[in-house]
CSV table of C-alpha atoms in Angstrom, one decimal:
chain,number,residue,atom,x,y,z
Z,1,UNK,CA,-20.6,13.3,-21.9
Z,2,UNK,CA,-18.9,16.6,-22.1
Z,3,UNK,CA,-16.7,18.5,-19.4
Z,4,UNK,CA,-19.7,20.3,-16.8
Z,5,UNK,CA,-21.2,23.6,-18.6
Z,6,UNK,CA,-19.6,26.5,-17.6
Z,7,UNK,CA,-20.9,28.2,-14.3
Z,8,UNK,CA,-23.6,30.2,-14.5
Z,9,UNK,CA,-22.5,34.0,-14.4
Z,10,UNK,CA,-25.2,35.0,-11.6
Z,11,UNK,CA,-23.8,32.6,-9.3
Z,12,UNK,CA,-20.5,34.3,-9.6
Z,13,UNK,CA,-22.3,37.3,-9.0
Z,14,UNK,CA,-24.2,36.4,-5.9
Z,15,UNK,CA,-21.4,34.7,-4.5
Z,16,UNK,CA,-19.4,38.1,-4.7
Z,17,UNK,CA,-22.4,40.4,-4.2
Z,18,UNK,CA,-22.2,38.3,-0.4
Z,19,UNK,CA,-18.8,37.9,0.1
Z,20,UNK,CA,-16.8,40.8,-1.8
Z,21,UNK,CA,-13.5,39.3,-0.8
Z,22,UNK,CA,-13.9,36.5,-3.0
Z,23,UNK,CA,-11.6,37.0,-5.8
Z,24,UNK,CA,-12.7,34.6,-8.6
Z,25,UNK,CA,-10.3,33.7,-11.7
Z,26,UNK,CA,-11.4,31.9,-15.0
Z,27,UNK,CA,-9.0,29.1,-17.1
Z,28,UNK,CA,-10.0,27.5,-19.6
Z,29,UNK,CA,-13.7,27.2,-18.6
Z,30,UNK,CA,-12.8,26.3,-14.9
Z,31,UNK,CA,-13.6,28.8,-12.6
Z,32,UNK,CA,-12.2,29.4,-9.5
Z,33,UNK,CA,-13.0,31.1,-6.5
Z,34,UNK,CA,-10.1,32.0,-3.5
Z,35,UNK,CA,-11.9,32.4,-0.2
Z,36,UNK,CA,-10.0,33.6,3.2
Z,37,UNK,CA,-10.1,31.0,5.5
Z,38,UNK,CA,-12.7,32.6,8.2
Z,39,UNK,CA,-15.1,33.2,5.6
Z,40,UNK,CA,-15.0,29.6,4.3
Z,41,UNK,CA,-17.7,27.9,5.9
Z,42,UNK,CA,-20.0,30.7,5.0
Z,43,UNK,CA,-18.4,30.9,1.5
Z,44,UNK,CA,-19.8,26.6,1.5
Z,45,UNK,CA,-22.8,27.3,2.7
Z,46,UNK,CA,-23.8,29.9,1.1
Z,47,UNK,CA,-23.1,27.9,-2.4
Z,48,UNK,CA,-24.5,24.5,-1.0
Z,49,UNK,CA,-28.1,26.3,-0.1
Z,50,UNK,CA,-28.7,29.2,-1.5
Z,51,UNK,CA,-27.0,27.9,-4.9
Z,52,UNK,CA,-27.8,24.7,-5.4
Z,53,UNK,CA,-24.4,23.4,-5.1
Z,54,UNK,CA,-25.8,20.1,-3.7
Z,55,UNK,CA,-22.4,17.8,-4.6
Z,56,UNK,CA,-19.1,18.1,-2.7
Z,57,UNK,CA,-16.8,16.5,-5.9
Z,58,UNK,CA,-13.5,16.6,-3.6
Z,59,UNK,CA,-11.5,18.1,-1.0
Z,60,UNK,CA,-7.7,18.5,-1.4
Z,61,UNK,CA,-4.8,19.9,-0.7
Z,62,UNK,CA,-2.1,21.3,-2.4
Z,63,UNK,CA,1.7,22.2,-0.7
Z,64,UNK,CA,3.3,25.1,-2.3
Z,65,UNK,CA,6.6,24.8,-0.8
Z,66,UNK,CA,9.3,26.0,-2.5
Z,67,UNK,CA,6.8,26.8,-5.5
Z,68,UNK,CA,7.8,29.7,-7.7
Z,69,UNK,CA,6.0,32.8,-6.8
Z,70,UNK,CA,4.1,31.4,-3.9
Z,71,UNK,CA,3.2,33.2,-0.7
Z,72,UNK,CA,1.6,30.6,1.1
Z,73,UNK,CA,1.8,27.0,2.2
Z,74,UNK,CA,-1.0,24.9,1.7
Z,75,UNK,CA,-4.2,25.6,-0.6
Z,76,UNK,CA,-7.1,23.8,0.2
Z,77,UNK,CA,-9.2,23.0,-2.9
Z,78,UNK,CA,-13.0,21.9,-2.7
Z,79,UNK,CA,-14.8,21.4,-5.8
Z,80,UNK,CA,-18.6,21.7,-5.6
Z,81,UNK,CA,-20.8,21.1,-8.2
Z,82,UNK,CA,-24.4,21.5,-9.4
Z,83,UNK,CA,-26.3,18.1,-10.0
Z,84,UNK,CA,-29.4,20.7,-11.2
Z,85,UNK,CA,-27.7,23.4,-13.2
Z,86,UNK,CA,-24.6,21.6,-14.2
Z,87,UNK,CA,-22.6,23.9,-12.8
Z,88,UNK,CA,-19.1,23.8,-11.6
Z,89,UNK,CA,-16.9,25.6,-9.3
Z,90,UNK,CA,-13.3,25.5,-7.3
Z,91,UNK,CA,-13.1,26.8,-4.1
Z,92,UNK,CA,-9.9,27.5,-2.6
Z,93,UNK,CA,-8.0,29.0,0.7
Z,94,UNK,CA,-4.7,29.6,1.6
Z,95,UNK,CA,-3.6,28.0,4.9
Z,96,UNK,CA,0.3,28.8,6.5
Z,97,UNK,CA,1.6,27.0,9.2
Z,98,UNK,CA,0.8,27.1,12.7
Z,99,UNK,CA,-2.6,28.0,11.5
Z,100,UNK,CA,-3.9,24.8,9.5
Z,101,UNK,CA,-7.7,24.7,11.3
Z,102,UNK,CA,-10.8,25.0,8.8
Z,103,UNK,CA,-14.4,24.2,10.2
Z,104,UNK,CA,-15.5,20.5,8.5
Z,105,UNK,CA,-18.3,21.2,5.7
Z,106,UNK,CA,-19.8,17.6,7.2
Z,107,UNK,CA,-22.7,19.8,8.5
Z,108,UNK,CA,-23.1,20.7,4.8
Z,109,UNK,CA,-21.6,17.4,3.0
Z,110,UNK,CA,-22.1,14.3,4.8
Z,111,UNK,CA,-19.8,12.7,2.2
Z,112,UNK,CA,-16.6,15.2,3.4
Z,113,UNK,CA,-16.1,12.6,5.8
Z,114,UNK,CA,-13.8,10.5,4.2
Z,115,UNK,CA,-12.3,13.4,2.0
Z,116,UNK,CA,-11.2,15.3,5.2
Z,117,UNK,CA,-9.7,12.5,6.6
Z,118,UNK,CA,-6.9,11.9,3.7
Z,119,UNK,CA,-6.1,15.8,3.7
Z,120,UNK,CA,-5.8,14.7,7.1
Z,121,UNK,CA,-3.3,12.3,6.5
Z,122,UNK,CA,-1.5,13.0,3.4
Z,123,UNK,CA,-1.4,17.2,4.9
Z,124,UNK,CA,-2.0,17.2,8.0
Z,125,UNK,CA,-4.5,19.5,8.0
Z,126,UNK,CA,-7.0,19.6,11.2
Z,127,UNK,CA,-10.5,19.7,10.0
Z,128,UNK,CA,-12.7,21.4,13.4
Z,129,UNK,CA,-15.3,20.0,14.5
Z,130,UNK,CA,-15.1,16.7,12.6
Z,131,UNK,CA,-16.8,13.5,14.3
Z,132,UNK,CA,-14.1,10.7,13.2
Z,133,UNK,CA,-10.7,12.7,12.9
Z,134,UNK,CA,-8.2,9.6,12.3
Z,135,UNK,CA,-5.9,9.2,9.6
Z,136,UNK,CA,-7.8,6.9,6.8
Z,137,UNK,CA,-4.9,5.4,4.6
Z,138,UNK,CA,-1.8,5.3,6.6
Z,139,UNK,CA,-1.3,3.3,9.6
Z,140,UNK,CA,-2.8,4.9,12.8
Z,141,UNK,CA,1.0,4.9,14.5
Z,142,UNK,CA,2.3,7.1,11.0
Z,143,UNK,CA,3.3,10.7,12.7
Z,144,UNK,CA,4.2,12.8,9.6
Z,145,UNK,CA,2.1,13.5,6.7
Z,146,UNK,CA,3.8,12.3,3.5
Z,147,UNK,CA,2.4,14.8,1.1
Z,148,UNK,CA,4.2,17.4,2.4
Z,149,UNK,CA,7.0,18.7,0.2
Z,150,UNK,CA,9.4,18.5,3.0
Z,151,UNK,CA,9.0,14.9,3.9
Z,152,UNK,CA,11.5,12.5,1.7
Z,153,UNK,CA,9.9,10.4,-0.6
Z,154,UNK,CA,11.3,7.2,0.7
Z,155,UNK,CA,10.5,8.2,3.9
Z,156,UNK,CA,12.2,8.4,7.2
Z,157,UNK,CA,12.7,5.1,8.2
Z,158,UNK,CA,8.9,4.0,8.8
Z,159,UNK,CA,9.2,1.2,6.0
Z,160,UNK,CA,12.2,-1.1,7.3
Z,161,UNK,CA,11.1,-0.5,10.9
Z,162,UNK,CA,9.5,-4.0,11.4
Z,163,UNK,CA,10.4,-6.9,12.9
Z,164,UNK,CA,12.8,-9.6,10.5
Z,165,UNK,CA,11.3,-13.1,11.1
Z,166,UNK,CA,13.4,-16.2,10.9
Z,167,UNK,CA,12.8,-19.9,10.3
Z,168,UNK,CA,13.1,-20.6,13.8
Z,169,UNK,CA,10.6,-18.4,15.0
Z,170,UNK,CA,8.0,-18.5,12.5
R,1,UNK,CA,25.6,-61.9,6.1
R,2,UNK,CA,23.3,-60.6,3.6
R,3,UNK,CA,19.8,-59.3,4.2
R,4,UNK,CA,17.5,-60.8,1.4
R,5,UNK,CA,15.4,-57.8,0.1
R,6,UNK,CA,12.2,-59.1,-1.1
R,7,UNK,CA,10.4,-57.9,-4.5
R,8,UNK,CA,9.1,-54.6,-4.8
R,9,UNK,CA,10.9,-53.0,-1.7
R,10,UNK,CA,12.8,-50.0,-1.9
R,11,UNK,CA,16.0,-48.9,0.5
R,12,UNK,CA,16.0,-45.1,0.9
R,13,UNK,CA,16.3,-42.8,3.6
R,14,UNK,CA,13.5,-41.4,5.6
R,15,UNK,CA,14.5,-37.6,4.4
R,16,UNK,CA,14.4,-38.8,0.7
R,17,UNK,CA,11.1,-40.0,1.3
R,18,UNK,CA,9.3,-36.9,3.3
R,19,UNK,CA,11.0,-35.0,0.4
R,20,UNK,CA,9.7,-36.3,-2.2
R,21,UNK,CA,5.5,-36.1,-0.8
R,22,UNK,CA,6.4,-33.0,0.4
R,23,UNK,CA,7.6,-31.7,-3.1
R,24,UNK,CA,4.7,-32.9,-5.0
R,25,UNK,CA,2.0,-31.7,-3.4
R,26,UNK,CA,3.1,-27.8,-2.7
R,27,UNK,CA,0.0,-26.2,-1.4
R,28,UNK,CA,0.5,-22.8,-2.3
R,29,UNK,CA,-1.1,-19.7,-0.6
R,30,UNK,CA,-2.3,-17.0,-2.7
R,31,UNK,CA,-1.0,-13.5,-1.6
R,32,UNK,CA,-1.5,-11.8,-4.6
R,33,UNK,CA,-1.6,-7.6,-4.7
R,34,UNK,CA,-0.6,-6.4,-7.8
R,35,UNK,CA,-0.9,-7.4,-11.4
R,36,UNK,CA,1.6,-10.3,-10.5
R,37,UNK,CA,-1.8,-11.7,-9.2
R,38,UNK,CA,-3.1,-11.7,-12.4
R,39,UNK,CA,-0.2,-14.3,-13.9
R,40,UNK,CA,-0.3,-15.9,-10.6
R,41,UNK,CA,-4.2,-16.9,-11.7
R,42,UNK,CA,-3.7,-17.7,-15.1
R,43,UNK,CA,-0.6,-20.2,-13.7
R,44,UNK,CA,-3.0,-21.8,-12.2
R,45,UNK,CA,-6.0,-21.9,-15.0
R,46,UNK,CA,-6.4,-24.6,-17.4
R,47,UNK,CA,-3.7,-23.0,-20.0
R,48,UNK,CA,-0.4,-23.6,-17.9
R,49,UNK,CA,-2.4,-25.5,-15.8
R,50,UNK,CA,0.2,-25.7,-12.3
R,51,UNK,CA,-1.9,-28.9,-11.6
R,52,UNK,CA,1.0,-30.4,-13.6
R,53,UNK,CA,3.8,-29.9,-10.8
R,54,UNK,CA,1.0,-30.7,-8.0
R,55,UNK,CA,1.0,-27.5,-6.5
R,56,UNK,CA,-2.5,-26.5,-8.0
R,57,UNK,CA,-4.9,-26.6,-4.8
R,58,UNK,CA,-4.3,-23.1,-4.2
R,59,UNK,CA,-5.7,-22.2,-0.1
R,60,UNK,CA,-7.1,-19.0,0.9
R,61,UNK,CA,-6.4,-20.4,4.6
R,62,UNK,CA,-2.4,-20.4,6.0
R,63,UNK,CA,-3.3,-23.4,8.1
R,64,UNK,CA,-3.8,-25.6,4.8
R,65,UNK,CA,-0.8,-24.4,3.0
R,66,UNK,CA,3.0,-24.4,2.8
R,67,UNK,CA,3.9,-22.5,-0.3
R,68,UNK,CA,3.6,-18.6,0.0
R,69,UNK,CA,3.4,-16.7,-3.1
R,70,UNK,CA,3.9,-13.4,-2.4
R,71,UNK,CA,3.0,-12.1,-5.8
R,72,UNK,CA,2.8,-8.1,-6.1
R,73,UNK,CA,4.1,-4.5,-4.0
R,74,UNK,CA,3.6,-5.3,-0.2
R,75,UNK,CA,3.5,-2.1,1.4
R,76,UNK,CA,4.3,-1.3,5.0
R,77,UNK,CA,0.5,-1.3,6.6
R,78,UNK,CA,0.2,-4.6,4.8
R,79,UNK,CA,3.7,-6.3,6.2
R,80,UNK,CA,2.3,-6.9,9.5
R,81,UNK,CA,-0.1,-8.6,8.2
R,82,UNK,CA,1.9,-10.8,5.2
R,83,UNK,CA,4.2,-12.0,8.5
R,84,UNK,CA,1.4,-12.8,10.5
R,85,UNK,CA,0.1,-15.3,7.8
R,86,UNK,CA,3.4,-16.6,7.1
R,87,UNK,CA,3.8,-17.5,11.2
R,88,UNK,CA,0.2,-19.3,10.5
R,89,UNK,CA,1.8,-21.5,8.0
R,90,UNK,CA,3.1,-24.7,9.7
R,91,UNK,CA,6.1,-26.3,8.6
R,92,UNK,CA,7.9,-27.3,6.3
R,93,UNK,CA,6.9,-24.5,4.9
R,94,UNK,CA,8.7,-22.2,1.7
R,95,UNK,CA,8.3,-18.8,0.1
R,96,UNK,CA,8.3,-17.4,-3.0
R,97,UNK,CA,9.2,-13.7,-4.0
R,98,UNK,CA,7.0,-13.4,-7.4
R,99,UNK,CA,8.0,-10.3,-9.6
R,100,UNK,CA,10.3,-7.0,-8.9
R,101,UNK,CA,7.9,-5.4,-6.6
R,102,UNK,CA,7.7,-8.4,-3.9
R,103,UNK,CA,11.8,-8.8,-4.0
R,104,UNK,CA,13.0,-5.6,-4.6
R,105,UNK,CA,10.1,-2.9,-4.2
R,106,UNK,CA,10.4,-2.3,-8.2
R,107,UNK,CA,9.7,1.1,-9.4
R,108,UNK,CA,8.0,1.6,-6.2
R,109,UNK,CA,11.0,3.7,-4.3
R,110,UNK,CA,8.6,5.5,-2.2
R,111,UNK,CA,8.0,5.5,1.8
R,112,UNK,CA,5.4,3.3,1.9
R,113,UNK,CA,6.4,0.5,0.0
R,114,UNK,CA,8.7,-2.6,1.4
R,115,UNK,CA,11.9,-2.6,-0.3
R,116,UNK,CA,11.5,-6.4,-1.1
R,117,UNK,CA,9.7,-8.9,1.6
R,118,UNK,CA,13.6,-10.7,2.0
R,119,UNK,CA,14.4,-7.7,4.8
R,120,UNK,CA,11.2,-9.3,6.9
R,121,UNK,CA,10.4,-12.9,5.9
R,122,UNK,CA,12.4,-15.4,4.8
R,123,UNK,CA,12.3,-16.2,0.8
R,124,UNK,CA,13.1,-19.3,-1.0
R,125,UNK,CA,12.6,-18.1,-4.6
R,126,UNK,CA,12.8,-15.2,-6.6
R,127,UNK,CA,11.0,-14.8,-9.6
R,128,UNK,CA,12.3,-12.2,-11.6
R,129,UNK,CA,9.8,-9.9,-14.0
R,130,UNK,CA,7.4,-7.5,-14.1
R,131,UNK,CA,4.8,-8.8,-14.2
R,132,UNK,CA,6.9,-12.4,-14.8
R,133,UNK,CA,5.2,-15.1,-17.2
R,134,UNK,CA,3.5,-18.2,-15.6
R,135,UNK,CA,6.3,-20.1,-17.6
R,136,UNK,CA,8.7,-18.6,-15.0
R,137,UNK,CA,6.7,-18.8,-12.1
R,138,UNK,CA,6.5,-22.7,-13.1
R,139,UNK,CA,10.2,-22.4,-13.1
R,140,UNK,CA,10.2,-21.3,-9.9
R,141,UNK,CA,8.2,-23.9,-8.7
R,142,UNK,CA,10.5,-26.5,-10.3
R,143,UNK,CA,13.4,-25.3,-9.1
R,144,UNK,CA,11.5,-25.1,-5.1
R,145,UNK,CA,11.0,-28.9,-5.9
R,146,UNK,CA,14.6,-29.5,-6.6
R,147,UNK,CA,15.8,-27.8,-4.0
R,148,UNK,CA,13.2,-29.4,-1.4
R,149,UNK,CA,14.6,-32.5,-2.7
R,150,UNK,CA,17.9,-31.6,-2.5
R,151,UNK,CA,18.1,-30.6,0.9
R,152,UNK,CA,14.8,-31.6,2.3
R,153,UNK,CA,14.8,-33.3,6.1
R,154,UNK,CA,11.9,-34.7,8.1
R,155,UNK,CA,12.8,-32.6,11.1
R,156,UNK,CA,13.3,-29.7,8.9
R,157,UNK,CA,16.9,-29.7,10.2
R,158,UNK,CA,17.5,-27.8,6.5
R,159,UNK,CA,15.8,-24.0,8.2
R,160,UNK,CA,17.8,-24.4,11.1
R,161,UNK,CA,21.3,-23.7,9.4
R,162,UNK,CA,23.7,-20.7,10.6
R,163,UNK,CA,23.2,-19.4,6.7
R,164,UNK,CA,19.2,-19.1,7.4
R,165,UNK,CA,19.6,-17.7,10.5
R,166,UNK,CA,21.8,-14.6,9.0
R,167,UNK,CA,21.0,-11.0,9.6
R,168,UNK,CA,18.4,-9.5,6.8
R,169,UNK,CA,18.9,-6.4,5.3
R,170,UNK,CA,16.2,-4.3,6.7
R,171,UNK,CA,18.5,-4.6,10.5
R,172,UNK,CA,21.9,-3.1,8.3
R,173,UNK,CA,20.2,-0.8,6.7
R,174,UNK,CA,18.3,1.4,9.5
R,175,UNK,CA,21.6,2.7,11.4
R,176,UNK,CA,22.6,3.9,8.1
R,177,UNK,CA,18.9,6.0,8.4
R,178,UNK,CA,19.7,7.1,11.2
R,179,UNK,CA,23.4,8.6,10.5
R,180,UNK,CA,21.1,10.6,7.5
R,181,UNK,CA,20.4,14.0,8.1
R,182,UNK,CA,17.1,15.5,9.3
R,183,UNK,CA,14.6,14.4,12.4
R,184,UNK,CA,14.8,10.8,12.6
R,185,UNK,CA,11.3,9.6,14.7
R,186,UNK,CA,11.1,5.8,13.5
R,187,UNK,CA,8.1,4.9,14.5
R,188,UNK,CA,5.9,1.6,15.7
C-alpha cells in the first residue's frame, strides 16, 4: 500500500478559513500544520468532527534544546488521519518551560490515553484534564523525564540504586 | 585392624556424593529477555539437545529450580523483579550470566539498562557473545558442573566464603555518581 494521499486542499482551507493563525508548511507530501497552544483543542476538534479526521495516529514530543535555530523548547506533534478520505496531517505546538499544560484530546480520541501518558513520561509534559495521569513505561518512583535533552543518557544514578544481594541472604 | 569392605560398596565423602546428584540434574530457570532467549530455546530443542548434561527440565516456577539463566538486557524496572525470583530459588542454587547484555549491559549504555546483573545478584558463569551459540551456553553449563563438583558441600558451606561475600560493583560505583556534576536525586 502506498504512503496516505496527499490532504485534501479544502481541508487546509477550512482549517485556516477557522483558525487564521494556523500556519501550514508542505515537505515532501507531508503537510503540516503549527497551532498555538490555546487554540489547540479547538484546532483537534475542529479536524476530528467537522473533517473527518476520525484517527489519532500518535502524539509525541520533540525537545529542541540546543537545536540550531530553534526558539522554543518542546513541539508537540499529533498526527491525525482520515480513515474515509485518506487524508493525512501533522499538527504541531510549541510549548516552553514553566508552561508545558495542553488540554487531553481523550474527549476526542479515546485511544490518546496511552499516547499522553509516554509524552508524559519520556517529556514530562502535563496533559489537563486526563483521567489516568501516571507515567506508563518507567517505574512509578522515576522523577525526571529521560527524553529530555538535558538528562544524561546513562542517567543519574537511578540504574545501580538497588539493593546487591548475597549468597547468605538470598 | 582392617575393615572388610564388601562387593559393590563405594567409600566417598558425603560432599562428593550431594555434588555429584546435584550436578546432574541442574534444573534451570528460564529468564530469558532478549534474543539470548532465542539460543537459550534452541539449547534446549532436540538439535543441541541440553537433555544431554541433565539440565533439560527447564521450570517456569523458582521454587522447582536451581539454575538461573539470565539470558538477555535486564533493565532497572525489571531488576526488582529478577532478584525477587532469584530469593525464591532455594539452595544450592547457581547463576548464569548468558550474553554481553546480562554481564555487562552490552551496547546498551543507556539509563535504564543494568550494567551487568553481577552489581545485584550473584553470578556463577558468564557466557560471553552476542547472542552466544548453544555450544557455549553448553560450555557453560559444563564448566558449572565442574565447578559444583569441585567445590560442592552439602551444607553449601562453598556460598558462605569471605570471597562470596565481597562488595559488588554497583556499591563502588554510586559515590563516584555522586562526586559527578549536576543534581544528583537517586531515587527508590
Amino acid at each position: 500500500m502506498s504512503a496516505p494521499d496527499t490532504i485534501a486542499s479544502n481541508s487546509i482551507a477550512a482549517l485556516q478559513a477557522r483558525f487564521p493563525e494556523a500556519k501550514e508548511s508542505e515537505f515532501r507530501n507531508q503537510h503540516r500544520v503549527v497551532v498555538p497552544v490555546a487554540a489547540l483543542y479547538e484546532v483537534l476538534a475542529f479536524l476530528k468532527n467537522e473533517q473527518q479526521f476520525d484517527l489519532l495516529v500518535d502524539i509525541t514530543c520533540v525537545d529542541y534544546l540546543n537545536y540550531r535555530d530553534a526558539t522554543d523548547r518542546f513541539g508537540l506533534v499529533y498526527v491525525v488521519s482520515s480513515t474515509t478520505t485518506n487524508e493525512q496531517l501533522i499538527v504541531r505546538t510549541f510549548l516552553n518551560e514553566p508552561n508545558l499544560t495542553v488540554p487531553t484530546v481523550m474527549p476526542l480520541w479515546i485511544g490518546a490515553d496511552w499516547m499522553e501518558r509516554e509524552v508524559w513520561d519520556m517529556f514530562g509534559i502535563i496533559f489537563d484534564g486526563h483521567p489516568d495521569h501516571r507515567r506508563i513505561l518507567l517505574p512509578e518512583e522515576f522523577t525526571a523525564h529521560p527524553l529530555r535533552k538535558d538528562y544524561p543518557l546513562q542517567g543519574r544514578g537511578e540504574r545501580h540504586n538497588f539493593p546487591v544481594l548475597h549468597r547468605i541472604e538470598g | 585392624m582392617a575393615i572388610e569392605i564388601p562387593e559393590n560398596v563405594v567409600v566417598g565423602k558425603l560432599d562428593h556424593l550431594a555434588s555429584w546428584c546435584r550436578k546432574n540434574s541442574l534444573w534451570p530457570m528460564p529468564f530469558a529477555t532478549a534474543c539470548c532467549g532465542i539460543e537459550l530455546m534452541a539449547t534446549g530443542a532436540s538439535k543441541h539437545d541440553l537433555a544431554r548434561f541433565g539440565a533439560e527440565v527447564f521450570r517456569f516456577s523458582p521454587r522447582q529450580c536451581d539454575l538461573m539463566i539470565v539470558a538477555g538486557r535486564v533493565v532497572m524496572k525489571m531488576l526488582p523483579v529478577l532478584q525477587r525470583i532469584w530469593q525464591q530459588m532455594h539452595e544450592p542454587k547457581w547463576c548464569i550470566s548468558m550474553g554481553a547484555c546480562a554481564s555487562t549491559g552490552g551496547v546498551f549504555d543507556t539509563y535504564s539498562v543494568v550494567q551487568g546483573i553481577d552489581r545485584f545478584i550473584p553470578v556463577d558463569m558468564y557466557v560471553p557473545g552476542c547472542p552466544p551459540r548453544p555450544e557455549q551456553l553448553i560450555q557453560a553449563i559444563i564448566d558449572l558442573q565442574d565447578k559444583i563438583q569441585r567445590e560442592g558441600t552439602v551444607m553449601g558451606r562453598e556460598f558462605n566464603t569471605v570471597a562470596r561475600q565481597q562488595t559488588k560493583r554497583a556499591l563502588i560505583e554510586i559515590p563516584e555518581l555522586s562526586q559527578m556534576d549536576g543534581a544528583r536525586n537517586p531515587i527508590f
